[in-house]
Short mmCIF file of C-alpha atoms and ligand atoms in Angstrom, two decimals:
data_model
loop_
_atom_site.label_atom_id
_atom_site.label_comp_id
_atom_site.label_asym_id
_atom_site.label_seq_id
_atom_site.Cartn_x
_atom_site.Cartn_y
_atom_site.Cartn_z
CA MET N 111 2.74 18.48 22.13
CA ILE N 112 -0.01 16.73 20.19
CA TYR N 113 0.77 13.59 18.24
CA SER N 114 -1.51 11.57 16.02
CA ARG N 115 -1.95 8.00 17.16
CA ILE N 116 -3.37 4.96 15.42
CA ALA N 117 -6.58 4.21 17.32
CA GLY N 118 -7.60 1.25 15.16
CA THR N 119 -6.81 -0.64 11.97
CA GLY N 120 -8.92 -2.58 9.48
CA SER N 121 -8.66 -4.27 6.12
CA TYR N 122 -10.67 -6.08 3.51
CA LEU N 123 -9.82 -8.55 0.75
CA PRO N 124 -12.25 -9.57 -2.01
CA GLU N 125 -13.51 -13.16 -1.77
CA LYS N 126 -12.15 -14.38 -5.08
CA VAL N 127 -8.64 -15.83 -4.89
CA LEU N 128 -6.48 -16.32 -7.96
CA THR N 129 -3.54 -18.68 -7.43
CA ASN N 130 -0.44 -18.84 -9.62
CA ASP N 131 -1.75 -22.09 -11.08
CA ASP N 132 -5.06 -20.36 -11.87
CA LEU N 133 -3.08 -17.86 -13.96
CA VAL N 134 -1.39 -20.71 -15.83
CA ALA N 135 -4.83 -22.27 -16.40
CA MET N 136 -6.03 -18.91 -17.79
CA GLY N 137 -3.32 -19.19 -20.44
CA VAL N 138 -0.71 -16.81 -18.97
CA ASP N 139 2.75 -17.93 -20.15
CA THR N 140 4.20 -18.35 -16.65
CA SER N 141 4.61 -20.91 -13.87
CA ASP N 142 3.98 -21.15 -10.15
CA GLU N 143 7.70 -21.78 -9.69
CA TRP N 144 8.79 -18.62 -11.56
CA ILE N 145 6.34 -16.36 -9.71
CA ARG N 146 7.24 -17.77 -6.27
CA GLU N 147 10.99 -17.62 -6.88
CA ARG N 148 11.10 -14.12 -8.39
CA THR N 149 8.41 -12.43 -6.28
CA GLY N 150 7.31 -14.63 -3.34
CA ILE N 151 3.69 -14.35 -4.54
CA GLU N 152 1.50 -17.47 -4.21
CA GLN N 153 -1.93 -15.94 -4.72
CA ARG N 154 -3.81 -12.65 -4.98
CA HIS N 155 -7.41 -11.52 -4.43
CA VAL N 156 -9.55 -10.15 -7.26
CA ALA N 157 -12.59 -7.89 -6.85
CA ALA N 158 -15.89 -9.30 -8.13
CA GLU N 159 -17.61 -7.78 -11.15
CA GLY N 160 -19.31 -4.64 -9.90
CA GLU N 161 -17.28 -4.53 -6.68
CA LEU N 162 -15.65 -1.10 -6.64
CA THR N 163 -12.66 0.45 -4.88
CA SER N 164 -15.08 2.38 -2.64
CA ASP N 165 -16.77 -0.91 -1.62
CA LEU N 166 -13.43 -2.38 -0.55
CA ALA N 167 -12.43 0.83 1.25
CA GLU N 168 -15.76 1.06 3.08
CA LYS N 169 -15.41 -2.49 4.41
CA ALA N 170 -11.84 -1.84 5.61
CA ALA N 171 -12.92 1.47 7.16
CA ARG N 172 -15.79 -0.14 9.09
CA LYS N 173 -13.34 -2.61 10.64
CA ALA N 174 -10.95 0.20 11.60
CA ILE N 175 -13.85 2.18 13.11
CA GLU N 176 -14.87 -0.84 15.18
CA ALA N 177 -11.29 -1.49 16.31
CA ALA N 178 -10.89 2.17 17.32
CA GLY N 179 -14.13 2.04 19.33
CA ILE N 180 -15.51 5.17 17.67
CA GLU N 181 -18.73 6.05 15.82
CA ALA N 182 -18.43 6.83 12.10
CA GLU N 183 -20.02 10.26 12.76
CA GLU N 184 -16.92 11.27 14.74
CA ILE N 185 -14.78 11.17 11.57
CA ASP N 186 -14.02 14.73 10.42
CA PHE N 187 -11.37 14.01 7.76
CA VAL N 188 -11.41 11.29 5.10
CA ILE N 189 -8.38 10.62 2.92
CA LEU N 190 -7.96 7.71 0.52
CA GLY N 191 -4.83 6.67 -1.33
CA THR N 192 -5.71 5.03 -4.64
CA THR N 193 -4.69 4.70 -8.27
CA SER N 194 -7.94 2.97 -9.25
CA SER N 195 -10.72 5.38 -8.28
CA ASP N 196 -14.34 4.33 -8.96
CA VAL N 197 -14.86 7.19 -11.43
CA VAL N 198 -12.85 10.26 -12.45
CA PHE N 199 -14.91 12.36 -10.04
CA PRO N 200 -16.29 12.68 -7.43
CA SER N 201 -13.40 11.29 -5.44
CA THR N 202 -13.65 7.79 -4.05
CA ALA N 203 -13.09 9.32 -0.60
CA CYS N 204 -16.33 11.30 -1.03
CA LYS N 205 -18.16 8.08 -1.90
CA VAL N 206 -16.77 6.30 1.16
CA GLN N 207 -17.63 9.28 3.37
CA ALA N 208 -21.26 9.11 2.16
CA LYS N 209 -21.45 5.32 2.65
CA LEU N 210 -20.16 5.65 6.21
CA GLY N 211 -22.48 8.57 7.00
CA CYS N 212 -19.91 11.12 8.16
CA PRO N 213 -20.45 14.18 5.88
CA GLY N 214 -19.12 17.67 6.51
CA GLY N 215 -15.34 17.43 6.83
CA PRO N 216 -12.92 17.31 3.91
CA ALA N 217 -12.72 14.12 1.83
CA LEU N 218 -10.06 13.63 -0.81
CA ASP N 219 -8.15 11.07 -2.83
CA VAL N 220 -4.37 11.00 -3.08
CA ASN N 221 -2.65 9.38 -6.06
CA ALA N 222 1.01 8.57 -5.53
CA ALA N 223 0.69 5.07 -7.05
CA CYS N 224 1.89 2.37 -4.62
CA THR N 225 2.99 5.09 -2.16
CA SER N 226 -0.51 6.64 -1.99
CA PHE N 227 -1.39 5.36 1.50
CA MET N 228 1.89 6.62 2.92
CA TYR N 229 1.23 10.08 1.44
CA ALA N 230 -2.33 9.99 2.83
CA LEU N 231 -1.03 9.00 6.27
CA SER N 232 1.49 11.83 6.25
CA ILE N 233 -1.14 14.42 5.26
CA ALA N 234 -3.62 13.16 7.89
CA ASP N 235 -0.85 13.26 10.50
CA GLN N 236 -0.35 16.98 9.77
CA TYR N 237 -4.10 17.63 10.12
CA VAL N 238 -4.34 15.80 13.44
CA ARG N 239 -1.17 17.32 14.92
CA SER N 240 -2.26 20.84 13.94
CA GLY N 241 -5.65 20.34 15.59
CA ALA N 242 -7.51 20.59 12.25
CA SER N 243 -8.80 17.02 12.63
CA LYS N 244 -9.89 15.24 15.79
CA CYS N 245 -10.61 11.94 14.08
CA ALA N 246 -9.16 11.08 10.68
CA LEU N 247 -9.91 8.08 8.49
CA VAL N 248 -6.92 7.14 6.32
CA MET N 249 -7.29 4.43 3.69
CA GLY N 250 -5.46 2.73 0.87
CA ALA N 251 -7.68 0.82 -1.56
CA GLU N 252 -7.25 -0.59 -5.05
CA THR N 253 -8.95 -2.60 -7.75
CA LEU N 254 -5.71 -2.62 -9.69
CA THR N 255 -6.48 -5.92 -11.43
CA ARG N 256 -8.86 -3.86 -13.59
CA MET N 257 -5.76 -2.15 -15.02
CA LEU N 258 -3.95 -5.34 -15.96
CA ASP N 259 -3.25 -6.73 -19.40
CA TRP N 260 -3.75 -10.46 -18.82
CA ASN N 261 -1.58 -11.13 -21.89
CA ASP N 262 1.42 -9.36 -20.31
CA ARG N 263 3.06 -11.88 -18.00
CA THR N 264 5.56 -9.29 -16.79
CA THR N 265 2.83 -7.38 -14.93
CA CYS N 266 -0.36 -9.45 -14.62
CA VAL N 267 1.13 -11.98 -12.18
CA LEU N 268 2.15 -9.26 -9.73
CA PHE N 269 -0.92 -7.32 -8.65
CA GLY N 270 -4.03 -7.90 -6.53
CA ASP N 271 -7.01 -6.04 -5.06
CA GLY N 272 -7.72 -5.04 -1.47
CA ALA N 273 -8.09 -2.24 1.05
CA GLY N 274 -6.69 -1.19 4.41
CA ALA N 275 -7.60 1.62 6.80
CA VAL N 276 -6.53 3.31 10.01
CA ILE N 277 -8.23 5.76 12.36
CA LEU N 278 -5.93 8.53 13.60
CA LYS N 279 -6.74 10.45 16.78
CA PRO N 280 -4.85 13.14 18.70
CA SER N 281 -2.83 11.97 21.68
CA GLU N 282 -0.30 13.36 24.12
CA GLU N 283 1.62 10.10 23.71
CA PRO N 284 3.37 9.35 20.40
CA GLY N 285 2.04 8.21 17.92
CA ILE N 286 3.42 8.92 14.54
CA LEU N 287 6.98 10.04 15.22
CA SER N 288 7.89 11.19 11.71
CA THR N 289 6.84 10.86 8.09
CA HIS N 290 9.01 11.34 5.01
CA MET N 291 7.57 11.80 1.53
CA HIS N 292 9.52 11.97 -1.73
CA ALA N 293 9.06 11.91 -5.50
CA ASP N 294 11.19 12.11 -8.62
CA GLY N 295 9.10 12.60 -11.74
CA ASN N 296 12.00 11.83 -14.06
CA TYR N 297 11.18 8.13 -13.95
CA THR N 298 7.59 8.13 -15.23
CA ASP N 299 8.43 5.86 -18.17
CA LEU N 300 9.53 2.94 -15.99
CA LEU N 301 6.13 2.41 -14.36
CA HIS N 302 3.04 4.03 -15.81
CA THR N 303 -0.19 3.88 -17.78
CA SER N 304 -0.14 5.58 -21.17
CA VAL N 305 -3.78 6.66 -21.46
CA GLY N 306 -6.08 8.91 -19.44
CA VAL N 307 -8.64 11.69 -19.61
CA SER N 308 -6.18 14.27 -20.85
CA SER N 309 -4.03 11.94 -22.99
CA GLY N 310 -7.06 10.19 -24.45
CA PHE N 311 -8.16 6.55 -24.49
CA LYS N 312 -7.85 3.71 -27.02
CA GLU N 313 -11.30 2.84 -28.33
CA ASN N 314 -10.62 -0.69 -29.49
CA GLU N 315 -8.74 -1.99 -26.48
CA PRO N 316 -10.11 -3.58 -23.29
CA ARG N 317 -10.87 -0.96 -20.62
CA ALA N 318 -10.01 1.71 -23.22
CA GLY N 319 -6.32 0.83 -23.09
CA VAL N 320 -5.81 1.52 -19.36
CA LYS N 321 -3.07 -0.90 -18.37
CA VAL N 322 0.00 -1.02 -16.18
CA ALA N 323 3.32 -0.95 -18.04
CA MET N 324 6.52 -1.57 -16.11
CA LYS N 325 10.21 -2.11 -16.76
CA GLY N 326 10.33 -4.45 -13.77
CA ASN N 327 14.06 -5.02 -13.52
CA GLU N 328 14.89 -1.29 -13.52
CA VAL N 329 12.11 -0.57 -11.01
CA PHE N 330 13.43 -3.38 -8.82
CA LYS N 331 16.93 -1.88 -8.67
CA MET N 332 15.63 1.62 -7.94
CA ALA N 333 13.26 0.31 -5.26
CA VAL N 334 16.01 -1.57 -3.41
CA LYS N 335 18.41 1.40 -3.57
CA THR N 336 15.84 4.05 -2.66
CA LEU N 337 14.21 2.12 0.18
CA GLY N 338 17.65 1.45 1.65
CA GLN N 339 18.29 5.22 1.70
CA THR N 340 14.80 5.92 3.05
CA VAL N 341 15.15 3.72 6.11
CA VAL N 342 18.49 5.37 6.95
CA GLU N 343 16.88 8.83 6.60
CA THR N 344 14.02 7.76 8.89
CA LEU N 345 16.31 6.35 11.56
CA GLU N 346 18.48 9.49 11.50
CA ALA N 347 15.47 11.82 11.74
CA ASN N 348 14.44 10.02 14.93
CA GLN N 349 17.98 9.55 16.25
CA MET N 350 17.31 5.84 16.42
CA ARG N 351 19.36 2.73 15.72
CA GLN N 352 18.22 -0.33 13.78
CA SER N 353 17.79 -2.21 17.05
CA ASP N 354 15.19 0.35 18.23
CA ILE N 355 12.69 -0.90 15.64
CA ASP N 356 10.40 -3.78 16.56
CA TRP N 357 8.67 -4.21 13.20
CA LEU N 358 9.20 -3.41 9.55
CA VAL N 359 5.87 -2.99 7.74
CA PRO N 360 6.96 -2.67 4.11
CA HIS N 361 5.22 -2.18 0.80
CA GLN N 362 4.51 -5.66 -0.51
CA ALA N 363 5.75 -5.64 -4.11
CA ASN N 364 8.34 -8.39 -4.07
CA TYR N 365 9.71 -10.60 -1.28
CA ARG N 366 13.24 -9.99 -2.53
CA ILE N 367 12.86 -6.19 -2.19
CA ILE N 368 11.41 -6.64 1.32
CA ALA N 369 14.28 -8.93 2.33
CA ALA N 370 16.86 -6.42 1.00
CA THR N 371 15.34 -3.63 3.12
CA ALA N 372 15.25 -5.88 6.18
CA LYS N 373 18.92 -6.72 5.61
CA LYS N 374 19.76 -3.01 5.46
CA LEU N 375 18.05 -2.65 8.86
CA LYS N 376 19.80 -5.77 10.17
CA MET N 377 16.36 -7.17 11.00
CA ASP N 378 15.41 -10.84 11.01
CA MET N 379 12.58 -11.74 8.66
CA ASP N 380 10.47 -12.68 11.69
CA GLN N 381 10.44 -8.96 12.56
CA VAL N 382 8.98 -8.15 9.15
CA ILE N 383 5.28 -8.25 8.30
CA VAL N 384 5.02 -10.19 5.03
CA THR N 385 1.73 -10.55 3.15
CA VAL N 386 2.97 -10.43 -0.44
CA ASN N 387 2.71 -14.23 -0.63
CA GLN N 388 -1.04 -14.09 0.05
CA HIS N 389 -2.03 -10.70 -1.42
CA GLY N 390 0.41 -9.96 -4.25
CA ASN N 391 1.10 -6.27 -4.78
CA THR N 392 -2.07 -4.39 -3.82
CA SER N 393 -0.43 -1.02 -4.54
CA ALA N 394 -1.87 1.66 -2.22
CA ALA N 395 -3.58 -0.99 -0.08
CA SER N 396 -0.45 -3.01 0.61
CA VAL N 397 0.97 -1.17 3.65
CA PRO N 398 -2.33 -0.76 5.55
CA LEU N 399 -3.24 -4.38 4.73
CA ALA N 400 0.10 -5.55 6.12
CA LEU N 401 -0.30 -3.30 9.15
CA ASP N 402 -3.75 -4.66 9.94
CA HIS N 403 -2.49 -8.20 9.45
CA GLY N 404 0.37 -7.51 11.87
CA VAL N 405 -1.99 -6.07 14.48
CA ARG N 406 -4.75 -8.66 14.21
CA SER N 407 -2.33 -11.59 14.20
CA GLY N 408 -1.10 -10.32 17.59
CA LYS N 409 2.41 -9.62 16.32
CA ILE N 410 2.40 -5.81 16.59
CA GLN N 411 1.71 -4.79 20.19
CA ARG N 412 0.85 -1.41 21.73
CA GLY N 413 3.98 0.55 22.61
CA GLN N 414 6.13 -1.14 19.95
CA THR N 415 7.95 0.82 17.27
CA MET N 416 7.46 0.16 13.59
CA LEU N 417 8.83 1.50 10.36
CA LEU N 418 6.44 1.70 7.41
CA GLU N 419 7.73 2.28 3.87
CA ALA N 420 6.59 2.21 0.27
CA PHE N 421 7.89 2.79 -3.25
CA GLY N 422 5.90 3.20 -6.46
CA GLY N 423 5.22 4.85 -9.80
CA GLY N 424 6.32 8.44 -10.22
CA PHE N 425 8.70 7.50 -8.76
CA THR N 426 7.29 8.14 -5.34
CA TRP N 427 8.56 6.79 -2.03
CA ALA N 428 7.80 7.42 1.61
CA SER N 429 8.29 6.15 5.13
CA ALA N 430 6.91 6.64 8.62
CA MET N 431 8.25 5.84 12.08
CA ILE N 432 5.37 4.98 14.38
CA ARG N 433 4.94 3.97 17.99
CA TYR N 434 1.83 1.81 17.92
O1 UT7 B 1456 4.91 -1.59 -6.45
C1 UT7 B 1456 5.55 -0.72 -7.32
C2 UT7 B 1456 6.94 -1.08 -7.48
N1 UT7 B 1456 7.08 -2.29 -8.25
C3 UT7 B 1456 8.06 -3.11 -7.96
O2 UT7 B 1456 8.76 -2.85 -7.01
C4 UT7 B 1456 8.32 -4.27 -8.86
C5 UT7 B 1456 9.79 -4.36 -9.06
N2 UT7 B 1456 10.21 -5.42 -9.99
C6 UT7 B 1456 10.13 -6.72 -9.66
O3 UT7 B 1456 9.58 -7.11 -8.64
C7 UT7 B 1456 10.83 -7.72 -10.59
O4 UT7 B 1456 11.66 -7.01 -11.48
C8 UT7 B 1456 9.84 -8.60 -11.41
C9 UT7 B 1456 9.18 -9.60 -10.49
C10 UT7 B 1456 8.80 -7.73 -12.07
C11 UT7 B 1456 10.60 -9.37 -12.48
O5 UT7 B 1456 11.64 -10.15 -11.87
P1 UT7 B 1456 13.12 -10.12 -12.47
O6 UT7 B 1456 13.91 -11.07 -11.69
O7 UT7 B 1456 13.55 -8.67 -12.47
O8 UT7 B 1456 12.92 -10.69 -13.92
P2 UT7 B 1456 13.23 -10.00 -15.33
O9 UT7 B 1456 12.28 -8.90 -15.61
O10 UT7 B 1456 14.70 -9.68 -15.40
O11 UT7 B 1456 12.93 -11.20 -16.30
C12 UT7 B 1456 13.70 -12.42 -16.27
C13 UT7 B 1456 13.12 -13.39 -17.26
C14 UT7 B 1456 12.88 -12.82 -18.63
O12 UT7 B 1456 13.18 -13.80 -19.59
P3 UT7 B 1456 14.59 -13.78 -20.37
O13 UT7 B 1456 14.64 -12.46 -21.09
O14 UT7 B 1456 15.65 -13.90 -19.31
O15 UT7 B 1456 14.50 -14.96 -21.27
C15 UT7 B 1456 11.39 -12.54 -18.65
O16 UT7 B 1456 10.85 -12.58 -19.95
O17 UT7 B 1456 11.83 -13.85 -16.79
C16 UT7 B 1456 10.87 -13.69 -17.84
N3 UT7 B 1456 9.57 -13.42 -17.21
C17 UT7 B 1456 8.73 -14.39 -16.85
N4 UT7 B 1456 8.79 -15.72 -16.92
C18 UT7 B 1456 7.76 -16.44 -16.43
C19 UT7 B 1456 9.04 -12.22 -16.90
N5 UT7 B 1456 7.84 -12.40 -16.32
C20 UT7 B 1456 7.62 -13.72 -16.27
C21 UT7 B 1456 6.57 -14.52 -15.79
N6 UT7 B 1456 6.68 -15.86 -15.88
N7 UT7 B 1456 5.48 -13.98 -15.21
#
């Protein structure tokens, strides 16, 4: 039996840091206290003018390539989860593939909002396990701050920019044990943008009216409920108990959502990788950023078992059980 195994991880955060107090200084009607208490966020990173999603993804990918001990030319499958592609087309994955110098294999973007990386990971896992890919690059990268309305305090304090990447290679040892992807398109109104190529843009608004709109409280409740069900589904699929998991690597939207999922798993918070305080919600980049943080900080060790999960616009949600 062939499994796909994470050979290396990498991540990248833009240099510019925006603290909660910086937001207050910018005139956002909020406070450091409110943001910390309701979300756990202390700061987020913001891409520089001209710094694109593909630039962030390339930097994360190069670190993953180095950690995996491979040459970029070995990569035969490139998949990038993002909601903030450089341009409508070609895909940002194609741009990253060209920058890395590994042309020839398929390169594609996946958009499942904050769940995009988890979808990308699941797809790449199928390619590697079927033998269609011998070396897959899987990324999540966002410049989501470009989609924020800085006058809307209910969204602009939440998001940040960044990128994370993993290299997947075939292995006789597990590896990715299972992945679970879901969506329910009945909830598009709770978390969405209202403009686009097909819907049209708004000429007189910044960035042509592209901005995140969210009914936060309703999304919060759905996220807690759905992620609780997802972790149970993932445990059952692997015939595992809560105590079999060493690490929870969750989507980093809100500390309170993360803590609720950890509670469902009866896990202590010191078994949970938390980066939301430093990164904010980096959407598709949040899980691979947290994973790389967990690995590079020496917390996540080879042979340990971890549960990855995410929830986002769509709604979409997904999980993966992985032996690192
Ligand atoms: O990654 C994709 C998935 N996204 C998520 O999972 C996000 C899920 N939602 C959340 O994390 C939370 O719902 C938020 C952090 C967005 C909001 O927290 P909340 O505890 O649900 O607050 P709320 O929306 O119920 O608002 C409470 C109050 C309101 O004032 P009133 O009506 O009680 O007077 C808001 O106007 O807080 C006010 N408020 C703020 N105050 C200061 C909302 N945003 C802010 C702000 N600063 N930035």
